[in-house]
Coordinates of C-alpha atoms and ligand atoms in Angstrom, one line a residue:
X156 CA 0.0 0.0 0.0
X157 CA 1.2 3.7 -0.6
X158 CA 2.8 5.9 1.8
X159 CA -0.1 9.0 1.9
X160 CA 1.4 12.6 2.0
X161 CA 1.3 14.6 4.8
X162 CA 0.4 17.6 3.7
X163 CA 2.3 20.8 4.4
X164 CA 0.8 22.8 7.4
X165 CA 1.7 26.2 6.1
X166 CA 1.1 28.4 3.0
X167 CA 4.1 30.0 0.7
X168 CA 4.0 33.5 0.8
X169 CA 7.5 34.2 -1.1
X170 CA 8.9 32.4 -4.0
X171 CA 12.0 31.9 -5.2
X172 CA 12.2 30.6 -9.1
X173 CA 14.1 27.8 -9.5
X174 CA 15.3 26.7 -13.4
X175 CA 15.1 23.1 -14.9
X176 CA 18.3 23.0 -17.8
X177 CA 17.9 21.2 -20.1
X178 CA 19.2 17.2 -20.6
X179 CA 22.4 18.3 -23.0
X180 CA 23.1 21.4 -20.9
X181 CA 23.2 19.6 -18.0
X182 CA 25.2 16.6 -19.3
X183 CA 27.6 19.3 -19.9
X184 CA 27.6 21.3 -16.8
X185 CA 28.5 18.1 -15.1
X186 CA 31.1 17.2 -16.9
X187 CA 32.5 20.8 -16.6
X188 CA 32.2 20.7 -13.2
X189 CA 34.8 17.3 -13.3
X190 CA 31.6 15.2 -12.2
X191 CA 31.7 16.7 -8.6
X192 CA 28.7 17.7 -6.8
X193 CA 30.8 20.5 -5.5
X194 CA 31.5 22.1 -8.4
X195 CA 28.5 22.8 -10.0
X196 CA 26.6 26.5 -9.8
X197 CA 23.7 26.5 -7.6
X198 CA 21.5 28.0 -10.2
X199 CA 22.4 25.2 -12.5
X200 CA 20.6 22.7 -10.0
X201 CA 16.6 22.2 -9.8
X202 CA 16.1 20.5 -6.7
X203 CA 19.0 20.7 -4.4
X204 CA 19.2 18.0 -1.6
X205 CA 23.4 18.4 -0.9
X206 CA 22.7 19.2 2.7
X207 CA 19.7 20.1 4.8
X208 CA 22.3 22.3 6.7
X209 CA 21.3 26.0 6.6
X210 CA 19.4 25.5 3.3
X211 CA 16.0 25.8 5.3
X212 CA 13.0 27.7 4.8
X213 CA 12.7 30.3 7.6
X214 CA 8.9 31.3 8.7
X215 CA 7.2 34.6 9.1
X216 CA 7.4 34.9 13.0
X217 CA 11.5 34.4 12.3
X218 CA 11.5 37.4 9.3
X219 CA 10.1 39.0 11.3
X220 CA 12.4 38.2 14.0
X221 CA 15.0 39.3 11.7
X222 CA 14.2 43.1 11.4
X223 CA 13.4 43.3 15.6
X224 CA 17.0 41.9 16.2
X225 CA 18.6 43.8 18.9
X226 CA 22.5 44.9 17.3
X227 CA 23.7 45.5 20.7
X228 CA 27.7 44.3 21.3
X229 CA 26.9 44.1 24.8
X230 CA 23.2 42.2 26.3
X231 CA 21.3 42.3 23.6
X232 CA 17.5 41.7 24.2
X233 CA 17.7 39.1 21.2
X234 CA 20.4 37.6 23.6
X235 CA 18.1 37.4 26.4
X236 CA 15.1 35.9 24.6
X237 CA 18.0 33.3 23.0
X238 CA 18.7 32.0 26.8
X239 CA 15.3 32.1 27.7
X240 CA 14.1 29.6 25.3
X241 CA 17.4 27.3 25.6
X242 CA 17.1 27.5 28.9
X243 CA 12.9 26.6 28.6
X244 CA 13.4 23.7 26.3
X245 CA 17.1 22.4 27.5
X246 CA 16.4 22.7 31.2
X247 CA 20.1 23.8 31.1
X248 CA 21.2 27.1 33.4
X249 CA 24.2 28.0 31.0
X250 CA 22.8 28.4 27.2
X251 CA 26.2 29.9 25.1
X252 CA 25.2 31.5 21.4
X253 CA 28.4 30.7 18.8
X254 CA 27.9 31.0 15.5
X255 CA 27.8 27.2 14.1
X256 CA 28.1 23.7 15.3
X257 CA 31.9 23.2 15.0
X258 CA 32.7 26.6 16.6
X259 CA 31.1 24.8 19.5
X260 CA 33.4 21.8 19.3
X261 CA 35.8 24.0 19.1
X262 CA 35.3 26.3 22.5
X263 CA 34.3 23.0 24.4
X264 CA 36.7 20.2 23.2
X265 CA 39.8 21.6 24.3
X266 CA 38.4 21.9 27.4
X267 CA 37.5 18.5 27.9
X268 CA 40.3 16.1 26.5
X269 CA 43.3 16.1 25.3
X270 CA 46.4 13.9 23.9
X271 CA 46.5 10.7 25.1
X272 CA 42.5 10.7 26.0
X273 CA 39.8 9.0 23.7
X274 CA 36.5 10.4 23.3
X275 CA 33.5 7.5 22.3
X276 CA 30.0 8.3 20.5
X277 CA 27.6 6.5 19.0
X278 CA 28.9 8.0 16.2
X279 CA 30.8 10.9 15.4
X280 CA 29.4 13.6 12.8
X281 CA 33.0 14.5 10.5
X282 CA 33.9 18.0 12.0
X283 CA 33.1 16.6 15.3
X284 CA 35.6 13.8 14.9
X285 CA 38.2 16.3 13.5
X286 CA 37.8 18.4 16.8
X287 CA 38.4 15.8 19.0
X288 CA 41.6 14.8 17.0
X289 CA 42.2 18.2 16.7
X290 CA 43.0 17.9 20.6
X291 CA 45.3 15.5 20.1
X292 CA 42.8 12.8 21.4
X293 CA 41.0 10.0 19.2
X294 CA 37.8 9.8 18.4
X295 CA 35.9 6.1 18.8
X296 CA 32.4 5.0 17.1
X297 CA 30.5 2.0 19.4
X298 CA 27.0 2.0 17.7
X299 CA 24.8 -0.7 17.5
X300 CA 25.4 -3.2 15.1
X301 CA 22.1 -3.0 13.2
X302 CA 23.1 0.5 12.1
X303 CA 25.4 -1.1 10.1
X304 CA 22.7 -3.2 7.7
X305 CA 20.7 -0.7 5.6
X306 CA 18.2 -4.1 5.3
X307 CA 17.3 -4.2 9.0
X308 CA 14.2 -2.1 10.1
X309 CA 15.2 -1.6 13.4
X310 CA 13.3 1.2 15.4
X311 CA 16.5 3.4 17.1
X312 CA 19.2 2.2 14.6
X313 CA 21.1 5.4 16.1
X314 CA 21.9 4.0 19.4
X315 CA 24.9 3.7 21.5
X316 CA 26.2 -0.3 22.3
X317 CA 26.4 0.1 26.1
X318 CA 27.6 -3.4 26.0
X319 CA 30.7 -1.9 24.0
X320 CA 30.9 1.4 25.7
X321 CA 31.5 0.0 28.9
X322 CA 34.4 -2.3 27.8
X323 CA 35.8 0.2 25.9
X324 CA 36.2 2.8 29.1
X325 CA 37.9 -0.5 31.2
X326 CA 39.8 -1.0 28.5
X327 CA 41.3 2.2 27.5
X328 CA 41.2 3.0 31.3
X329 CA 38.7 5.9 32.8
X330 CA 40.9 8.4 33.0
X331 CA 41.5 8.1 29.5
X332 CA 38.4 9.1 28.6
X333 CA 38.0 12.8 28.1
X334 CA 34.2 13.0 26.9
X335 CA 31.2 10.3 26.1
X336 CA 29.1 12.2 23.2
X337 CA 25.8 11.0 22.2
X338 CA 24.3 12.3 18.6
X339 CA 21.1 12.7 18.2
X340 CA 19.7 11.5 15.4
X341 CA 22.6 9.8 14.4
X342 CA 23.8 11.7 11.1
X343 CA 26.5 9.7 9.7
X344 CA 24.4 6.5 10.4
X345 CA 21.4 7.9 8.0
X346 CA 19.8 10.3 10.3
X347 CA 18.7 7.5 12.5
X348 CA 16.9 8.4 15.7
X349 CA 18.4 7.2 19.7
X350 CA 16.0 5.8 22.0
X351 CA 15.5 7.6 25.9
X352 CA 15.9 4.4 27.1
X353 CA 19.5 4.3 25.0
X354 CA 20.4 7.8 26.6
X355 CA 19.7 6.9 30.0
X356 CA 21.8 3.8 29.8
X357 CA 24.2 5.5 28.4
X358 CA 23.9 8.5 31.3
X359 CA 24.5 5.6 33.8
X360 CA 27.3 4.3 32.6
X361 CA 28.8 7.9 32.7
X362 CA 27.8 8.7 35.7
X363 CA 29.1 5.4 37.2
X364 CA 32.9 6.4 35.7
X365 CA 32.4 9.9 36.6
X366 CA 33.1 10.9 32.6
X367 CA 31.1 14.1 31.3
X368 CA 27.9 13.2 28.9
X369 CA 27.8 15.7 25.8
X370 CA 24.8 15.3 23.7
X371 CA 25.3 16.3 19.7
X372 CA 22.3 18.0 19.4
X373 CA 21.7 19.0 16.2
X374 CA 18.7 16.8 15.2
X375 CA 17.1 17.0 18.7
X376 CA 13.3 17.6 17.7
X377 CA 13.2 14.8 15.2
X378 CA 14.9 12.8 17.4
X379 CA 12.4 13.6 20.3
X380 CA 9.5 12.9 17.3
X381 CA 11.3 9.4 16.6
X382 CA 10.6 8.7 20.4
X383 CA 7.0 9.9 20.7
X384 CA 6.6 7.7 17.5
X385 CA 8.6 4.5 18.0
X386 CA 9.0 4.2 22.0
X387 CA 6.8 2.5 24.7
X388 CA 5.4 5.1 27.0
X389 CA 6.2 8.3 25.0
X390 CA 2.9 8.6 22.1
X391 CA 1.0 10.5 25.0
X392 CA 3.8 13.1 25.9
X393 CA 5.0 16.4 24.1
X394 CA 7.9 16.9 21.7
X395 CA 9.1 19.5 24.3
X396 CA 9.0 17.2 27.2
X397 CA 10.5 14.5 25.5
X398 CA 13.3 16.6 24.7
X399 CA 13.8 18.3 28.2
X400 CA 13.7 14.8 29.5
X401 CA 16.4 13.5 26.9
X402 CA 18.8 16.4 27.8
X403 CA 18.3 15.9 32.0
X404 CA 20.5 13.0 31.5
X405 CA 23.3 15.0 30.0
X406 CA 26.0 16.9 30.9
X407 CA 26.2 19.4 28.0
X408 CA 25.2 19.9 24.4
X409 CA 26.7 20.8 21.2
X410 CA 24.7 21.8 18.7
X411 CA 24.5 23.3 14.7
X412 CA 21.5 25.1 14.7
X413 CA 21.1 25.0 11.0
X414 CA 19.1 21.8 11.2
X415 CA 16.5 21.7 13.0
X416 CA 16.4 24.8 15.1
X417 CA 15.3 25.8 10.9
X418 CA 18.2 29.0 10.5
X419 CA 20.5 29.6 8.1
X420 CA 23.3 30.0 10.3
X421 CA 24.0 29.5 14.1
X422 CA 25.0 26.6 16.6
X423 CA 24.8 26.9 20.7
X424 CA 26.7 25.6 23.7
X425 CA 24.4 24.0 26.5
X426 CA 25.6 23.4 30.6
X427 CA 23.7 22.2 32.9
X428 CA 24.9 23.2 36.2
X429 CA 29.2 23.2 35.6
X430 CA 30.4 26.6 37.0
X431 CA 33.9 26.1 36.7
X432 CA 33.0 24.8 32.9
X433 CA 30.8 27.8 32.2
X434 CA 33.8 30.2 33.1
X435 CA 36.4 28.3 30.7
X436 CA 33.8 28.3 28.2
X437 CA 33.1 31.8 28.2
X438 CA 36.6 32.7 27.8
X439 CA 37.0 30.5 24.9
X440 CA 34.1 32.0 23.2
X441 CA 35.3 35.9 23.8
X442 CA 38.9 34.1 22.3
X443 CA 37.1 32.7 19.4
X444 CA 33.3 33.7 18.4
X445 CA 32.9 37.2 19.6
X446 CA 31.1 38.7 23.1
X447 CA 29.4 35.9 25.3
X448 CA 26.2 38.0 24.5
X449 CA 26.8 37.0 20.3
X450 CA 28.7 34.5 20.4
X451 CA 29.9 35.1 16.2
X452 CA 26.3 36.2 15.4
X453 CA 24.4 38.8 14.9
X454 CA 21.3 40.3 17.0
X455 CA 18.9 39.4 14.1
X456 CA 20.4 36.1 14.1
X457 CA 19.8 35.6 17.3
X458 CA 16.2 36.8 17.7
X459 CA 15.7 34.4 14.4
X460 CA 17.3 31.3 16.4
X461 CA 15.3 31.9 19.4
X462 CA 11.6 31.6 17.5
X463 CA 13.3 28.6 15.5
X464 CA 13.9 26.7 18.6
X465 CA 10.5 26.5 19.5
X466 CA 9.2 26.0 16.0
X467 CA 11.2 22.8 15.5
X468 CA 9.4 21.7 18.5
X469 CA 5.9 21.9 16.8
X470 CA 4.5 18.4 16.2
X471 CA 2.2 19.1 13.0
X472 CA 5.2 20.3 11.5
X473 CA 7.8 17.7 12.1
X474 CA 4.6 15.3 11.5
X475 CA 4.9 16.7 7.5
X476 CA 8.6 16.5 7.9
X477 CA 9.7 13.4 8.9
X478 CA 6.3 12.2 6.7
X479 CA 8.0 13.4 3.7
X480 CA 10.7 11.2 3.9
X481 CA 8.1 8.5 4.6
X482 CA 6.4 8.9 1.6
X483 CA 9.8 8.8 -0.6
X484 CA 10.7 5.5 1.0
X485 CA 7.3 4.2 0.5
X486 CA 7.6 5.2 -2.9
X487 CA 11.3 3.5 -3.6
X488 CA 9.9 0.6 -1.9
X489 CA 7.0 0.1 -4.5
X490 CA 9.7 0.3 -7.0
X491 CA 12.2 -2.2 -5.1
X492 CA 14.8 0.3 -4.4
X493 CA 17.0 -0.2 -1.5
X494 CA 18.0 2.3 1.0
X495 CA 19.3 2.7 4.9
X496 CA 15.6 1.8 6.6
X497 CA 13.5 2.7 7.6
X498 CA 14.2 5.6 7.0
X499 CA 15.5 8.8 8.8
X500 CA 15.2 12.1 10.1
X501 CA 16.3 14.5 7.5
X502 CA 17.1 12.3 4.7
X503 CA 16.9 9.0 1.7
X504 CA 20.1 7.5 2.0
X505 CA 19.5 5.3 -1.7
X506 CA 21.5 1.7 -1.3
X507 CA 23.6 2.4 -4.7
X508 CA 25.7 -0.8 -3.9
X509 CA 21.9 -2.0 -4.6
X510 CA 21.0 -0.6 -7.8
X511 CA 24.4 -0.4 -9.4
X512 CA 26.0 -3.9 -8.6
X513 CA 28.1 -3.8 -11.6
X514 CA 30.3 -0.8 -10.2
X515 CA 32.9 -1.9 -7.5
X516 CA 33.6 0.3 -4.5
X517 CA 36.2 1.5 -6.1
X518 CA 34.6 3.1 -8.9
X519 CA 32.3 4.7 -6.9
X520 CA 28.5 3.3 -7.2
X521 CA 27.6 6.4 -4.8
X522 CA 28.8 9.4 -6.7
X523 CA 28.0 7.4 -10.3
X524 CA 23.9 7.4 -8.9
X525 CA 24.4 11.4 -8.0
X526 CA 25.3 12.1 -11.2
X527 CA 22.8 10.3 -13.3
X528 CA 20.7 12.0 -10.9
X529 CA 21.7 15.0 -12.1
X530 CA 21.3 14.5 -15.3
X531 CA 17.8 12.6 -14.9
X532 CA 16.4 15.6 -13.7
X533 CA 18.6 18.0 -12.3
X534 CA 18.7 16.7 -8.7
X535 CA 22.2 17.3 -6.8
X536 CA 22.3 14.6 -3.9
X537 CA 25.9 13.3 -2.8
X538 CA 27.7 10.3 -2.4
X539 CA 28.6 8.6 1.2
X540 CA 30.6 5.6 0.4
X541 CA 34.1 4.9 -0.5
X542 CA 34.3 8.2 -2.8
X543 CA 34.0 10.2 0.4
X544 CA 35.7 7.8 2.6
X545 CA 38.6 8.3 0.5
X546 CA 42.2 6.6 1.0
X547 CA 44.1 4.8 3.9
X548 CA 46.6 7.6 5.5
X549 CA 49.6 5.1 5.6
X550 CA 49.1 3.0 2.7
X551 CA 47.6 5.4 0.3
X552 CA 45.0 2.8 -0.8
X553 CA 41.5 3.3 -1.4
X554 CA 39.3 2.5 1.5
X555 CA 36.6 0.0 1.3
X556 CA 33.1 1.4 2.6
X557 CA 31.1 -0.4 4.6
X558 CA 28.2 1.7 3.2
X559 CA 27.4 2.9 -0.5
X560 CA 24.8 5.5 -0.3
X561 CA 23.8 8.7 -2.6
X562 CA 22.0 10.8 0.3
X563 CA 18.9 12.8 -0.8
X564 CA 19.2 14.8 2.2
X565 CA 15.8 17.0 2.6
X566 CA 15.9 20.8 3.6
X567 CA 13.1 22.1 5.9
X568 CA 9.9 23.5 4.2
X569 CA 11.3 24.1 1.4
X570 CA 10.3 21.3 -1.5
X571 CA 6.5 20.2 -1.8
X572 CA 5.0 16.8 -2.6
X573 CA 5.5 17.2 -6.6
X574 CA 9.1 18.1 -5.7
X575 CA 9.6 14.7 -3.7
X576 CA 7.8 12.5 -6.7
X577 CA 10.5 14.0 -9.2
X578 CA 12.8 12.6 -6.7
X579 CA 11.3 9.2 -7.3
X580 CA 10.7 9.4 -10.8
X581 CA 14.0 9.5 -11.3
X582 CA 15.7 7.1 -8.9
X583 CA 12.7 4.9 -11.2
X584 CA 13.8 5.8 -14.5
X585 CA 17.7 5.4 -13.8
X586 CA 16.9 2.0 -12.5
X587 CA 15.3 1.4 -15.6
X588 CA 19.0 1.9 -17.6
X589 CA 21.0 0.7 -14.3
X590 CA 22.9 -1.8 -16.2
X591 CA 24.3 -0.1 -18.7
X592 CA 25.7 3.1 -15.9
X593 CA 29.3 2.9 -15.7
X594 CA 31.8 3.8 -12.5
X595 CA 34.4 6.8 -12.2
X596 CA 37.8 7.1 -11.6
X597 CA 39.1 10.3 -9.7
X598 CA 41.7 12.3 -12.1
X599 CA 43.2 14.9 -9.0
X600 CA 42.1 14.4 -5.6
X601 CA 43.6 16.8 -2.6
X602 CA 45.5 15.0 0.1
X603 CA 42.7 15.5 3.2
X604 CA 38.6 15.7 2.3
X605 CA 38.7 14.7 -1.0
X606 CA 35.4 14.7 -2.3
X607 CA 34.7 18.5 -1.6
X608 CA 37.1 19.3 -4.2
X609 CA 38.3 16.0 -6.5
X610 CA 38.2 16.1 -10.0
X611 CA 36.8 12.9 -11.7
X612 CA 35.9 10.9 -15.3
X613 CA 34.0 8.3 -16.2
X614 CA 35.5 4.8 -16.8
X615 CA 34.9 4.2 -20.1
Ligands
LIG228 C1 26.1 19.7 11.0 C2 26.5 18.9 12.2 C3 27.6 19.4 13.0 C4 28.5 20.6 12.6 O1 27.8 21.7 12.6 P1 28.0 22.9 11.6 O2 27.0 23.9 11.9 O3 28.0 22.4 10.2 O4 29.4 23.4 11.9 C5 28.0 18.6 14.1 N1 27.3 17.5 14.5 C6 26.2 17.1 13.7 C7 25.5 15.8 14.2 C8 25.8 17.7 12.6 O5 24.8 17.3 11.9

């Protein structure tokens, strides 16, 4: 049976024209842009589903926000109304403005661990990994198994193995271990959401090695959504209540507001009750992002992030949200397309091992589907597989993926229902020609984060 639509509980009010090239132009435009996503124009794209990071549609109440924002260097009243609501939904006392997730990772980290010390998650986002190293510690993924089968529907594929975690602090030693962070949803595992019960466990484990619990927090209303959904006890509670219970059993938070709290730009810093933390952190934010009361944003910013907050919370909304991915799984699955399920927060992640079996990892089945998405209809997704994995640091060799996905990752209010079956009809009609795609090979590649800038060519 179909997946029905949820339909979209708001009007548009301001449009902004978006141009369909045609087939030969855009078979060109690729191939000028060395088959990488990263290179092509923005206005040569129709429906753009890179990242759902900052690439959200902001509402009214936040324009609005926009022209009351308070400019003030110094205690801002956009400031205060920022705190207020952190400190509302988070139950934290100490709510820290910076101006976007990593900046976050980068006042806190330093603080927390350092050479020597290991930091585990359930699994790290990328920049969030590169902070920890950039400490000098090492950063360790220990998530459940079934995240690692895009074939299994299990409910909170995002979770921590406690089993793991806990041999994993006795056997690196506690002291070793600077910070436990918990991500919620799971990006790099496809969006996939953490059960309460997960956090808690995880929270007791921490508490019982006296190590510091950070949440991730980037995805935290889907996540709470996932919960209300999926777990026993939660369909009768509010979004909001799920998510101030999620956060008591933390420490601290992290998070890139340019997912859900539905900005363009902005990240915050969340303590619950650490003084001595709260003073470190403060200095590192004046050293890096600007006043305490901006934190590398401006008032308008600010007074935007604060209505965001609470509108990620609303549950019609993430109902139509997390719905539209829904219905674009339910639609592959009619078609017997394969992808990371069920599916997650804030994206498709398409199983291109799946629909291209012909192309070895090492000709790249991910990137190969992005680019016949392109030029199907003008769709810029991205690959995460072995084309962004990239090669082994000591032996130069190309890594092996466990995963090869093209990620249509969905930005907030921004694409309607006709939008998401052009996404379908053209996973359909290249799986309709699937046998006769060919692989790539990469021409240049740069030595560190290759697939932001590689150049590449298709195997003939
Ligand atoms: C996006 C993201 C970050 C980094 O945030 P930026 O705002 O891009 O700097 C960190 N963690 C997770 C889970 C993310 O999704």
């Amino acid at each position: 049976m179909s997946v029905k639509y949820v339909p979209e509980p708001f009007r548009i009010k301001m449009v902004e024209t978006i141009k369909m090239l045609t087939r030969e132009e855009r078979i060109q435009k690729i191939a000028e842009a060395k088959y990488n996503m990263f290179n092509l124009k923005g206005e040569d794209v129709y429906i753009d589903l890179l990242t759902d990071s900052g690439t959200n549609a902001m509402s009214q109440e936040q324009w609005a926000g926009v022209m009351r924002g308070d400019e003030a260097y110094a205690g801002s009243s956009s400031y205060f109304k920022l705190v207020a609501a952190g400190q509302d939904i988070f139950g934290y006392e100490y709510i820290q403005p910076v101006h976007q997730g990593r900046a976050a990772e980068k006042v806190m980290f330093e603080l927390l661990m350092g050479k020597g010390q290991y930091s585990i998650s359930n699994t790290f986002f990328d920049t969030t990994r590169a902070h920890v190293e950039a400490t000098g510690a090492r950063a360790i993924d220990c998530v459940v198994a079934e995240a690692k089968d895009p074939s299994i529907r299990a409910p909170f594929k995002g979770n921590m193995d406690v089993v793991k975690l806990e041999s994993l602090i006795n056997e690196y030693g506690v002291d070793k271990i600077g910070l436990v962070v918990m991500t919620i949803t799971n990006n790099s595992a496809g969006g996939q959401p953490v059960s309460m019960e997960n956090v808690r466990k995880t929270a007791e484990i921490c508490k019982k090695y006296g190590i510091k619990l950070c949440i991730d927090a980037a995805r935290y209303a889907e996540n709470a959504f996932f919960v209300k959904q999926r777990e026993e006890g939660y369909a009768d509670v509010s979004i909001k209540d799920i998510v101030k219970e999620m956060f008591g059993f933390a420490d601290m938070f992290t998070m890139s507001a340019k997912k859900d709290t539905i900005v363009n730009m902005g990240g915050l810093i969340g303590i619950k009750d650490d003084k001595e933390l709260v003073t470190l952190c403060k200095a590192r934010t004046i050293l890096f992002e600007g006043f305490i009361s901006y934190g590398g944003l401006s008032g308008r910013d600010l007074e935007s992030l604060a209505i965001g907050l609470y509108e990620g919370l609303n549950e019609d909304y993430l109902k139509y949200r997390i719905g539209q991915m829904e219905y674009l799984a339910g639609r592959l699955d009619e078609a017997g397309i394969a992808y990371q399920a069920p599916v997650g927060g804030h994206g498709v992640f398409v199983d291109a091992k799946a629909l291209l079996p012909q192309i070895p990892y090492y000709e790249f089945p991910g990137q190969a589907l992005a680019i016949e998405l392109y030029i199907e209809a003008g769709i810029r997704t991205c690959d995460i597989g072995s084309y962004m994995l990239g090669n082994d640091p000591d032996t130069l060799e190309q890594l092996h993926s466990e995963f090869e996905f093209t990620r249509f990752a969905i930005p907030r209010r921004v694409y309607t229902q006709s939008h998401i079956d052009i996404m379908a009809d053209a996973l359909i009609a290249i799986k309709e020609r699937s046998s006769s795609i060919k692989g790539y090979k990469i021409t240049w590649e740069p030595p560190v984060l290759r697939h932001f800038q590689a150049s590449l060519a298709p195997i003939e």
